[in-house]
Amino acid sequence: MKHGVAFRKFSRTSSHRMLMLRNLVTSLFEHEQISTTLPKARDTARLAEKIITMGKKGDRAAYSRASAFLLQSAMVPKLFTTFAERYSNRPGGYTRIHKLGNRPGDNAPRAVLELVDNPRDLRWEMTSRAVGWEMVKGRLKMHKPLAILNKGSEGTQAVIETEKNMKFDEPGGILRPKTRWNLQKVLRYRDDKASAELSEKAAEYMDHLLAAPLANRSLHETSKEKNPKAPVPRRRAGQALPGEIRPALSLAQGALGHHRPAPRRVLDLHTVFGRKYKKTTP
């Protein structure tokens, strides 16, 4: 019977496994956002939560234990200063895991492990875009796109402040209940400037949603002058368009999304049988 068997082994010895997890926690504290497999991300998050709790204690015993665990001595001051101040009011939940599909080759489940409220927080980026998208949808019901562009992003911060104080299913709001819930979640433990920063990001994305079709249309007209059969440009997930600063799902070393190349030949009877196959006409 499997009594006392806990946690994952990762097909490694105990010393190798612990060294691997220490290395992942150190990399997480250094970059604040890493990509790894889903089982490793879950065990790394469990240990990172405990180390951050040591940093919040700030005593001598916690300092010695954290310095013995981390593989880079430069991360110890960052733990007891930056992370301790950032998560001083947060009772727990300092990490977040985003599932990222399966890895090509061995089909292992991938994930992005990040620290909450880091400078490149994915939840922050996605929530700001969701707020901008739903505000544009609401304004397009009453105004034309050109009028919205001329008016700008007036009233964005007022909408965010109103939605932040509303309940989940309370009627009368502009945002959907799930978007409102995400908005309240990302602003709960941030400072007073967070609402203004989120409104700026939402306003930038609103301008992008209205200006990107015009930019694509002008690019398409320019390309049609050279090639009349030029196709209409289509946007891929996570692709930056003209005028956009950067995609939301983006790390420091490139985009997270894996773009699979199109197959060279489609599987049909000709590719299977070759010259032996003859098309019969009725």
mmCIF file of C-alpha atoms in Angstrom:
data_model
loop_
_atom_site.group_PDB
_atom_site.id
_atom_site.type_symbol
_atom_site.label_atom_id
_atom_site.label_comp_id
_atom_site.label_asym_id
_atom_site.label_seq_id
_atom_site.Cartn_x
_atom_site.Cartn_y
_atom_site.Cartn_z
ATOM 1 C CA MET A 1 0.000 0.000 0.000
ATOM 2 C CA LYS A 2 1.209 3.506 -0.802
ATOM 3 C CA HIS A 3 1.400 4.974 2.665
ATOM 4 C CA GLY A 4 3.480 8.119 3.078
ATOM 5 C CA VAL A 5 4.144 8.525 -0.665
ATOM 6 C CA ALA A 6 3.668 12.211 -1.433
ATOM 7 C CA PHE A 7 4.604 14.651 -4.183
ATOM 8 C CA ARG A 8 6.157 13.848 -7.525
ATOM 9 C CA LYS A 9 9.432 12.013 -8.122
ATOM 10 C CA PHE A 10 10.149 13.251 -11.698
ATOM 11 C CA SER A 11 12.204 10.060 -12.289
ATOM 12 C CA ARG A 12 15.065 11.562 -10.281
ATOM 13 C CA THR A 13 16.781 10.911 -7.012
ATOM 14 C CA SER A 14 15.880 13.048 -4.039
ATOM 15 C CA SER A 15 19.034 15.157 -4.278
ATOM 16 C CA HIS A 16 18.638 15.699 -8.026
ATOM 17 C CA ARG A 17 14.947 16.498 -7.656
ATOM 18 C CA MET A 18 15.498 19.045 -4.895
ATOM 19 C CA LEU A 19 18.321 20.718 -6.819
ATOM 20 C CA MET A 20 16.078 20.989 -9.877
ATOM 21 C CA LEU A 21 13.263 22.573 -7.846
ATOM 22 C CA ARG A 22 15.679 24.977 -6.142
ATOM 23 C CA ASN A 23 16.930 26.013 -9.558
ATOM 24 C CA LEU A 24 13.370 26.597 -10.803
ATOM 25 C CA VAL A 25 12.469 28.675 -7.731
ATOM 26 C CA THR A 26 15.624 30.761 -8.170
ATOM 27 C CA SER A 27 14.819 31.325 -11.842
ATOM 28 C CA LEU A 28 11.274 32.293 -10.900
ATOM 29 C CA PHE A 29 12.528 34.903 -8.437
ATOM 30 C CA GLU A 30 15.003 36.223 -10.998
ATOM 31 C CA HIS A 31 12.692 36.547 -14.014
ATOM 32 C CA GLU A 32 9.319 36.502 -12.168
ATOM 33 C CA GLN A 33 7.872 34.502 -15.069
ATOM 34 C CA ILE A 34 9.129 31.159 -16.382
ATOM 35 C CA SER A 35 7.866 28.459 -18.755
ATOM 36 C CA THR A 36 8.144 24.779 -17.811
ATOM 37 C CA THR A 37 6.040 21.624 -17.685
ATOM 38 C CA LEU A 38 2.830 21.627 -15.676
ATOM 39 C CA PRO A 39 3.907 19.112 -12.953
ATOM 40 C CA LYS A 40 7.178 20.974 -12.385
ATOM 41 C CA ALA A 41 5.308 24.284 -12.239
ATOM 42 C CA ARG A 42 2.990 22.976 -9.530
ATOM 43 C CA ASP A 43 5.804 21.719 -7.305
ATOM 44 C CA THR A 44 7.832 24.886 -7.921
ATOM 45 C CA ALA A 45 4.861 27.057 -6.938
ATOM 46 C CA ARG A 46 4.453 25.120 -3.687
ATOM 47 C CA LEU A 47 8.061 25.783 -2.681
ATOM 48 C CA ALA A 48 8.050 29.401 -3.909
ATOM 49 C CA GLU A 49 5.072 30.191 -1.685
ATOM 50 C CA LYS A 50 6.974 28.988 1.372
ATOM 51 C CA ILE A 51 10.113 30.964 0.484
ATOM 52 C CA ILE A 52 8.107 34.172 -0.006
ATOM 53 C CA THR A 53 6.496 33.616 3.385
ATOM 54 C CA MET A 54 10.015 33.463 4.861
ATOM 55 C CA GLY A 55 10.778 36.776 3.164
ATOM 56 C CA LYS A 56 7.691 38.348 4.741
ATOM 57 C CA LYS A 57 8.803 37.226 8.215
ATOM 58 C CA GLY A 58 12.103 39.052 7.842
ATOM 59 C CA ASP A 59 13.846 37.564 10.902
ATOM 60 C CA ARG A 60 17.327 36.126 11.082
ATOM 61 C CA ALA A 61 16.213 32.489 10.977
ATOM 62 C CA ALA A 62 14.159 33.062 7.838
ATOM 63 C CA TYR A 63 17.085 34.879 6.203
ATOM 64 C CA SER A 64 19.472 31.978 6.856
ATOM 65 C CA ARG A 65 17.001 29.375 5.601
ATOM 66 C CA ALA A 66 16.180 31.331 2.447
ATOM 67 C CA SER A 67 19.844 31.998 1.653
ATOM 68 C CA ALA A 68 20.577 28.278 2.062
ATOM 69 C CA PHE A 69 17.733 27.350 -0.319
ATOM 70 C CA LEU A 70 18.270 29.822 -3.168
ATOM 71 C CA LEU A 71 21.114 29.119 -5.591
ATOM 72 C CA GLN A 72 21.902 32.787 -6.274
ATOM 73 C CA SER A 73 22.865 35.034 -3.404
ATOM 74 C CA ALA A 74 21.634 38.095 -5.326
ATOM 75 C CA MET A 75 18.038 36.855 -5.015
ATOM 76 C CA VAL A 76 18.072 36.943 -1.195
ATOM 77 C CA PRO A 77 17.922 40.782 -0.867
ATOM 78 C CA LYS A 78 15.250 40.856 -3.584
ATOM 79 C CA LEU A 79 13.186 38.377 -1.583
ATOM 80 C CA PHE A 80 13.346 40.346 1.670
ATOM 81 C CA THR A 81 12.807 43.772 0.084
ATOM 82 C CA THR A 82 10.908 43.708 -3.231
ATOM 83 C CA PHE A 83 8.746 40.643 -2.687
ATOM 84 C CA ALA A 84 8.150 41.342 1.005
ATOM 85 C CA GLU A 85 6.865 44.842 0.219
ATOM 86 C CA ARG A 86 4.807 43.712 -2.764
ATOM 87 C CA TYR A 87 3.017 40.929 -0.866
ATOM 88 C CA SER A 88 2.841 42.560 2.567
ATOM 89 C CA ASN A 89 -0.977 42.817 2.482
ATOM 90 C CA ARG A 90 -1.602 39.584 0.557
ATOM 91 C CA PRO A 91 -2.345 36.603 2.849
ATOM 92 C CA GLY A 92 -1.189 34.012 0.304
ATOM 93 C CA GLY A 93 -1.385 32.952 -3.302
ATOM 94 C CA TYR A 94 1.802 34.610 -4.551
ATOM 95 C CA THR A 95 2.086 32.493 -7.720
ATOM 96 C CA ARG A 96 -0.137 31.832 -10.712
ATOM 97 C CA ILE A 97 -0.055 29.019 -13.292
ATOM 98 C CA HIS A 98 -1.240 29.451 -16.884
ATOM 99 C CA LYS A 99 -1.665 26.294 -18.955
ATOM 100 C CA LEU A 100 0.100 26.537 -22.305
ATOM 101 C CA GLY A 101 -0.940 23.474 -24.285
ATOM 102 C CA ASN A 102 1.348 20.534 -24.992
ATOM 103 C CA ARG A 103 5.012 20.548 -25.942
ATOM 104 C CA PRO A 104 5.884 19.426 -29.495
ATOM 105 C CA GLY A 105 7.722 16.143 -29.535
ATOM 106 C CA ASP A 106 6.850 14.382 -26.282
ATOM 107 C CA ASN A 107 3.391 16.030 -25.883
ATOM 108 C CA ALA A 108 4.166 17.039 -22.289
ATOM 109 C CA PRO A 109 1.747 19.604 -20.816
ATOM 110 C CA ARG A 110 3.376 23.032 -20.613
ATOM 111 C CA ALA A 111 2.609 25.940 -18.302
ATOM 112 C CA VAL A 112 3.750 29.468 -17.504
ATOM 113 C CA LEU A 113 4.524 30.010 -13.836
ATOM 114 C CA GLU A 114 4.606 33.631 -12.722
ATOM 115 C CA LEU A 115 4.574 35.721 -9.587
ATOM 116 C CA VAL A 116 1.373 37.642 -8.979
ATOM 117 C CA ASP A 117 1.530 41.403 -9.665
ATOM 118 C CA ASN A 118 4.851 41.182 -11.482
ATOM 119 C CA PRO A 119 5.690 43.841 -14.111
ATOM 120 C CA ARG A 120 4.666 41.459 -16.947
ATOM 121 C CA ASP A 121 1.595 39.948 -15.282
ATOM 122 C CA LEU A 122 -0.412 38.009 -17.880
ATOM 123 C CA ARG A 123 -3.666 38.260 -15.950
ATOM 124 C CA TRP A 124 -3.207 42.047 -15.775
ATOM 125 C CA GLU A 125 -2.668 42.257 -19.541
ATOM 126 C CA MET A 126 -5.603 40.006 -20.398
ATOM 127 C CA THR A 127 -7.964 41.802 -18.004
ATOM 128 C CA SER A 128 -7.073 45.226 -19.406
ATOM 129 C CA ARG A 129 -7.754 43.979 -22.919
ATOM 130 C CA ALA A 130 -11.050 42.408 -21.880
ATOM 131 C CA VAL A 131 -12.132 45.702 -20.289
ATOM 132 C CA GLY A 132 -11.190 47.648 -23.423
ATOM 133 C CA TRP A 133 -12.963 45.152 -25.700
ATOM 134 C CA GLU A 134 -16.230 45.232 -23.749
ATOM 135 C CA MET A 135 -16.185 49.022 -23.470
ATOM 136 C CA VAL A 136 -15.761 49.311 -27.241
ATOM 137 C CA LYS A 137 -18.652 46.890 -27.774
ATOM 138 C CA GLY A 138 -20.861 48.960 -25.478
ATOM 139 C CA ARG A 139 -20.003 52.248 -27.163
ATOM 140 C CA LEU A 140 -20.470 50.891 -30.684
ATOM 141 C CA LYS A 141 -24.134 50.276 -29.876
ATOM 142 C CA MET A 142 -24.712 54.030 -29.528
ATOM 143 C CA HIS A 143 -21.945 55.734 -31.553
ATOM 144 C CA LYS A 144 -20.061 55.222 -34.791
ATOM 145 C CA PRO A 145 -16.375 54.163 -34.779
ATOM 146 C CA LEU A 146 -15.170 57.540 -36.063
ATOM 147 C CA ALA A 147 -17.041 59.364 -33.290
ATOM 148 C CA ILE A 148 -15.473 57.062 -30.679
ATOM 149 C CA LEU A 149 -12.007 57.695 -32.122
ATOM 150 C CA ASN A 150 -12.505 61.455 -32.019
ATOM 151 C CA LYS A 151 -13.873 61.357 -28.492
ATOM 152 C CA GLY A 152 -11.004 59.216 -27.199
ATOM 153 C CA SER A 153 -11.030 57.144 -24.043
ATOM 154 C CA GLU A 154 -12.975 59.492 -21.831
ATOM 155 C CA GLY A 155 -14.624 57.944 -18.806
ATOM 156 C CA THR A 156 -12.519 54.773 -18.778
ATOM 157 C CA GLN A 157 -11.204 55.261 -15.262
ATOM 158 C CA ALA A 158 -14.679 56.172 -13.978
ATOM 159 C CA VAL A 159 -16.062 52.913 -15.392
ATOM 160 C CA ILE A 160 -13.257 50.922 -13.735
ATOM 161 C CA GLU A 161 -13.851 52.599 -10.367
ATOM 162 C CA THR A 162 -17.575 51.887 -10.617
ATOM 163 C CA GLU A 163 -17.109 48.251 -11.620
ATOM 164 C CA LYS A 164 -14.552 47.714 -8.861
ATOM 165 C CA ASN A 165 -17.166 48.397 -6.177
ATOM 166 C CA MET A 166 -20.009 46.377 -7.731
ATOM 167 C CA LYS A 167 -21.003 42.833 -6.843
ATOM 168 C CA PHE A 168 -20.569 39.852 -9.158
ATOM 169 C CA ASP A 169 -24.149 39.577 -10.452
ATOM 170 C CA GLU A 170 -25.223 43.157 -9.810
ATOM 171 C CA PRO A 171 -27.096 44.573 -12.835
ATOM 172 C CA GLY A 172 -26.383 47.927 -14.418
ATOM 173 C CA GLY A 173 -22.705 47.518 -15.235
ATOM 174 C CA ILE A 174 -20.942 47.684 -18.579
ATOM 175 C CA LEU A 175 -18.631 44.688 -18.068
ATOM 176 C CA ARG A 176 -19.604 41.045 -17.979
ATOM 177 C CA PRO A 177 -19.686 39.435 -14.507
ATOM 178 C CA LYS A 178 -16.562 37.339 -15.198
ATOM 179 C CA THR A 179 -14.603 40.358 -16.461
ATOM 180 C CA ARG A 180 -15.736 42.354 -13.434
ATOM 181 C CA TRP A 181 -14.591 39.539 -11.153
ATOM 182 C CA ASN A 182 -11.147 39.468 -12.827
ATOM 183 C CA LEU A 183 -10.944 43.266 -12.583
ATOM 184 C CA GLN A 184 -11.628 43.201 -8.858
ATOM 185 C CA LYS A 185 -9.163 40.357 -8.387
ATOM 186 C CA VAL A 186 -6.204 42.103 -10.065
ATOM 187 C CA LEU A 187 -6.886 45.390 -8.223
ATOM 188 C CA ARG A 188 -7.542 43.936 -4.765
ATOM 189 C CA TYR A 189 -3.997 44.079 -3.347
ATOM 190 C CA ARG A 190 -2.460 46.737 -5.607
ATOM 191 C CA ASP A 191 -1.877 50.373 -4.688
ATOM 192 C CA ASP A 192 -4.126 53.340 -5.516
ATOM 193 C CA LYS A 193 -2.352 53.992 -8.832
ATOM 194 C CA ALA A 194 -3.382 50.600 -10.217
ATOM 195 C CA SER A 195 -6.798 51.805 -11.420
ATOM 196 C CA ALA A 196 -5.225 54.612 -13.433
ATOM 197 C CA GLU A 197 -2.642 52.251 -14.947
ATOM 198 C CA LEU A 198 -5.307 49.719 -15.894
ATOM 199 C CA SER A 199 -7.475 52.441 -17.454
ATOM 200 C CA GLU A 200 -4.499 53.597 -19.568
ATOM 201 C CA LYS A 201 -3.896 50.060 -20.833
ATOM 202 C CA ALA A 202 -7.598 49.576 -21.570
ATOM 203 C CA ALA A 203 -7.684 52.910 -23.425
ATOM 204 C CA GLU A 204 -4.649 51.932 -25.523
ATOM 205 C CA TYR A 205 -6.315 48.686 -26.507
ATOM 206 C CA MET A 206 -9.576 50.493 -27.327
ATOM 207 C CA ASP A 207 -7.706 52.794 -29.698
ATOM 208 C CA HIS A 208 -5.971 49.767 -31.176
ATOM 209 C CA LEU A 209 -9.258 47.937 -31.791
ATOM 210 C CA LEU A 210 -10.639 50.919 -33.690
ATOM 211 C CA ALA A 211 -7.461 51.899 -35.551
ATOM 212 C CA ALA A 212 -6.159 48.438 -36.503
ATOM 213 C CA PRO A 213 -8.845 47.752 -39.157
ATOM 214 C CA LEU A 214 -8.105 51.107 -40.787
ATOM 215 C CA ALA A 215 -4.379 50.335 -40.824
ATOM 216 C CA ASN A 216 -4.981 46.859 -42.266
ATOM 217 C CA ARG A 217 -7.241 48.303 -44.941
ATOM 218 C CA SER A 218 -4.621 50.844 -46.013
ATOM 219 C CA LEU A 219 -1.933 48.139 -46.125
ATOM 220 C CA HIS A 220 -4.211 45.901 -48.172
ATOM 221 C CA GLU A 221 -4.956 48.698 -50.669
ATOM 222 C CA THR A 222 -1.229 49.376 -51.028
ATOM 223 C CA SER A 223 -0.491 45.707 -51.650
ATOM 224 C CA LYS A 224 -3.357 45.443 -54.188
ATOM 225 C CA GLU A 225 -1.727 48.123 -56.307
ATOM 226 C CA LYS A 226 1.276 45.817 -56.769
ATOM 227 C CA ASN A 227 -0.667 42.557 -56.815
ATOM 228 C CA PRO A 228 -4.419 42.704 -57.581
ATOM 229 C CA LYS A 229 -4.865 39.162 -56.164
ATOM 230 C CA ALA A 230 -3.274 39.954 -52.807
ATOM 231 C CA PRO A 231 -5.277 38.293 -49.976
ATOM 232 C CA VAL A 232 -6.743 40.221 -47.098
ATOM 233 C CA PRO A 233 -4.305 40.110 -44.140
ATOM 234 C CA ARG A 234 -5.578 38.099 -41.196
ATOM 235 C CA ARG A 235 -4.384 38.343 -37.626
ATOM 236 C CA ARG A 236 -2.914 35.407 -35.730
ATOM 237 C CA ALA A 237 -3.352 34.928 -31.985
ATOM 238 C CA GLY A 238 -0.784 37.030 -30.143
ATOM 239 C CA GLN A 239 0.405 38.848 -33.305
ATOM 240 C CA ALA A 240 1.377 42.513 -33.042
ATOM 241 C CA LEU A 241 -0.324 44.755 -35.582
ATOM 242 C CA PRO A 242 0.762 48.238 -36.773
ATOM 243 C CA GLY A 243 0.603 50.656 -33.873
ATOM 244 C CA GLU A 244 0.524 47.969 -31.154
ATOM 245 C CA ILE A 245 3.267 48.085 -28.517
ATOM 246 C CA ARG A 246 3.441 44.308 -27.779
ATOM 247 C CA PRO A 247 1.130 41.286 -27.520
ATOM 248 C CA ALA A 248 -0.253 40.244 -24.156
ATOM 249 C CA LEU A 249 1.067 36.682 -24.260
ATOM 250 C CA SER A 250 4.690 37.578 -24.696
ATOM 251 C CA LEU A 251 7.809 36.867 -22.683
ATOM 252 C CA ALA A 252 11.143 38.629 -22.740
ATOM 253 C CA GLN A 253 12.602 36.109 -25.214
ATOM 254 C CA GLY A 254 9.706 35.821 -27.626
ATOM 255 C CA ALA A 255 6.061 34.924 -28.020
ATOM 256 C CA LEU A 256 4.613 32.077 -26.034
ATOM 257 C CA GLY A 257 2.405 30.729 -28.779
ATOM 258 C CA HIS A 258 3.715 27.838 -30.861
ATOM 259 C CA HIS A 259 2.986 28.318 -34.564
ATOM 260 C CA ARG A 260 2.923 24.989 -36.387
ATOM 261 C CA PRO A 261 3.883 25.144 -40.056
ATOM 262 C CA ALA A 262 1.260 24.211 -42.620
ATOM 263 C CA PRO A 263 1.594 20.718 -44.139
ATOM 264 C CA ARG A 264 3.308 20.608 -47.501
ATOM 265 C CA ARG A 265 0.940 18.078 -49.048
ATOM 266 C CA VAL A 266 -2.553 17.110 -48.059
ATOM 267 C CA LEU A 267 -3.136 13.393 -47.484
ATOM 268 C CA ASP A 268 -5.345 12.036 -50.277
ATOM 269 C CA LEU A 269 -5.525 9.036 -52.569
ATOM 270 C CA HIS A 270 -2.856 10.435 -54.887
ATOM 271 C CA THR A 271 -0.315 10.819 -52.085
ATOM 272 C CA VAL A 272 -1.079 7.333 -50.734
ATOM 273 C CA PHE A 273 -1.177 5.266 -53.928
ATOM 274 C CA GLY A 274 0.758 7.543 -56.278
ATOM 275 C CA ARG A 275 0.547 6.619 -59.984
ATOM 276 C CA LYS A 276 -1.394 3.416 -59.243
ATOM 277 C CA TYR A 277 -4.490 5.468 -58.422
ATOM 278 C CA LYS A 278 -6.586 6.446 -61.407
ATOM 279 C CA LYS A 279 -9.538 8.711 -61.054
ATOM 280 C CA THR A 280 -12.649 7.068 -62.401
ATOM 281 C CA THR A 281 -15.309 9.197 -63.969
ATOM 282 C CA PRO A 282 -18.965 8.108 -63.678
#
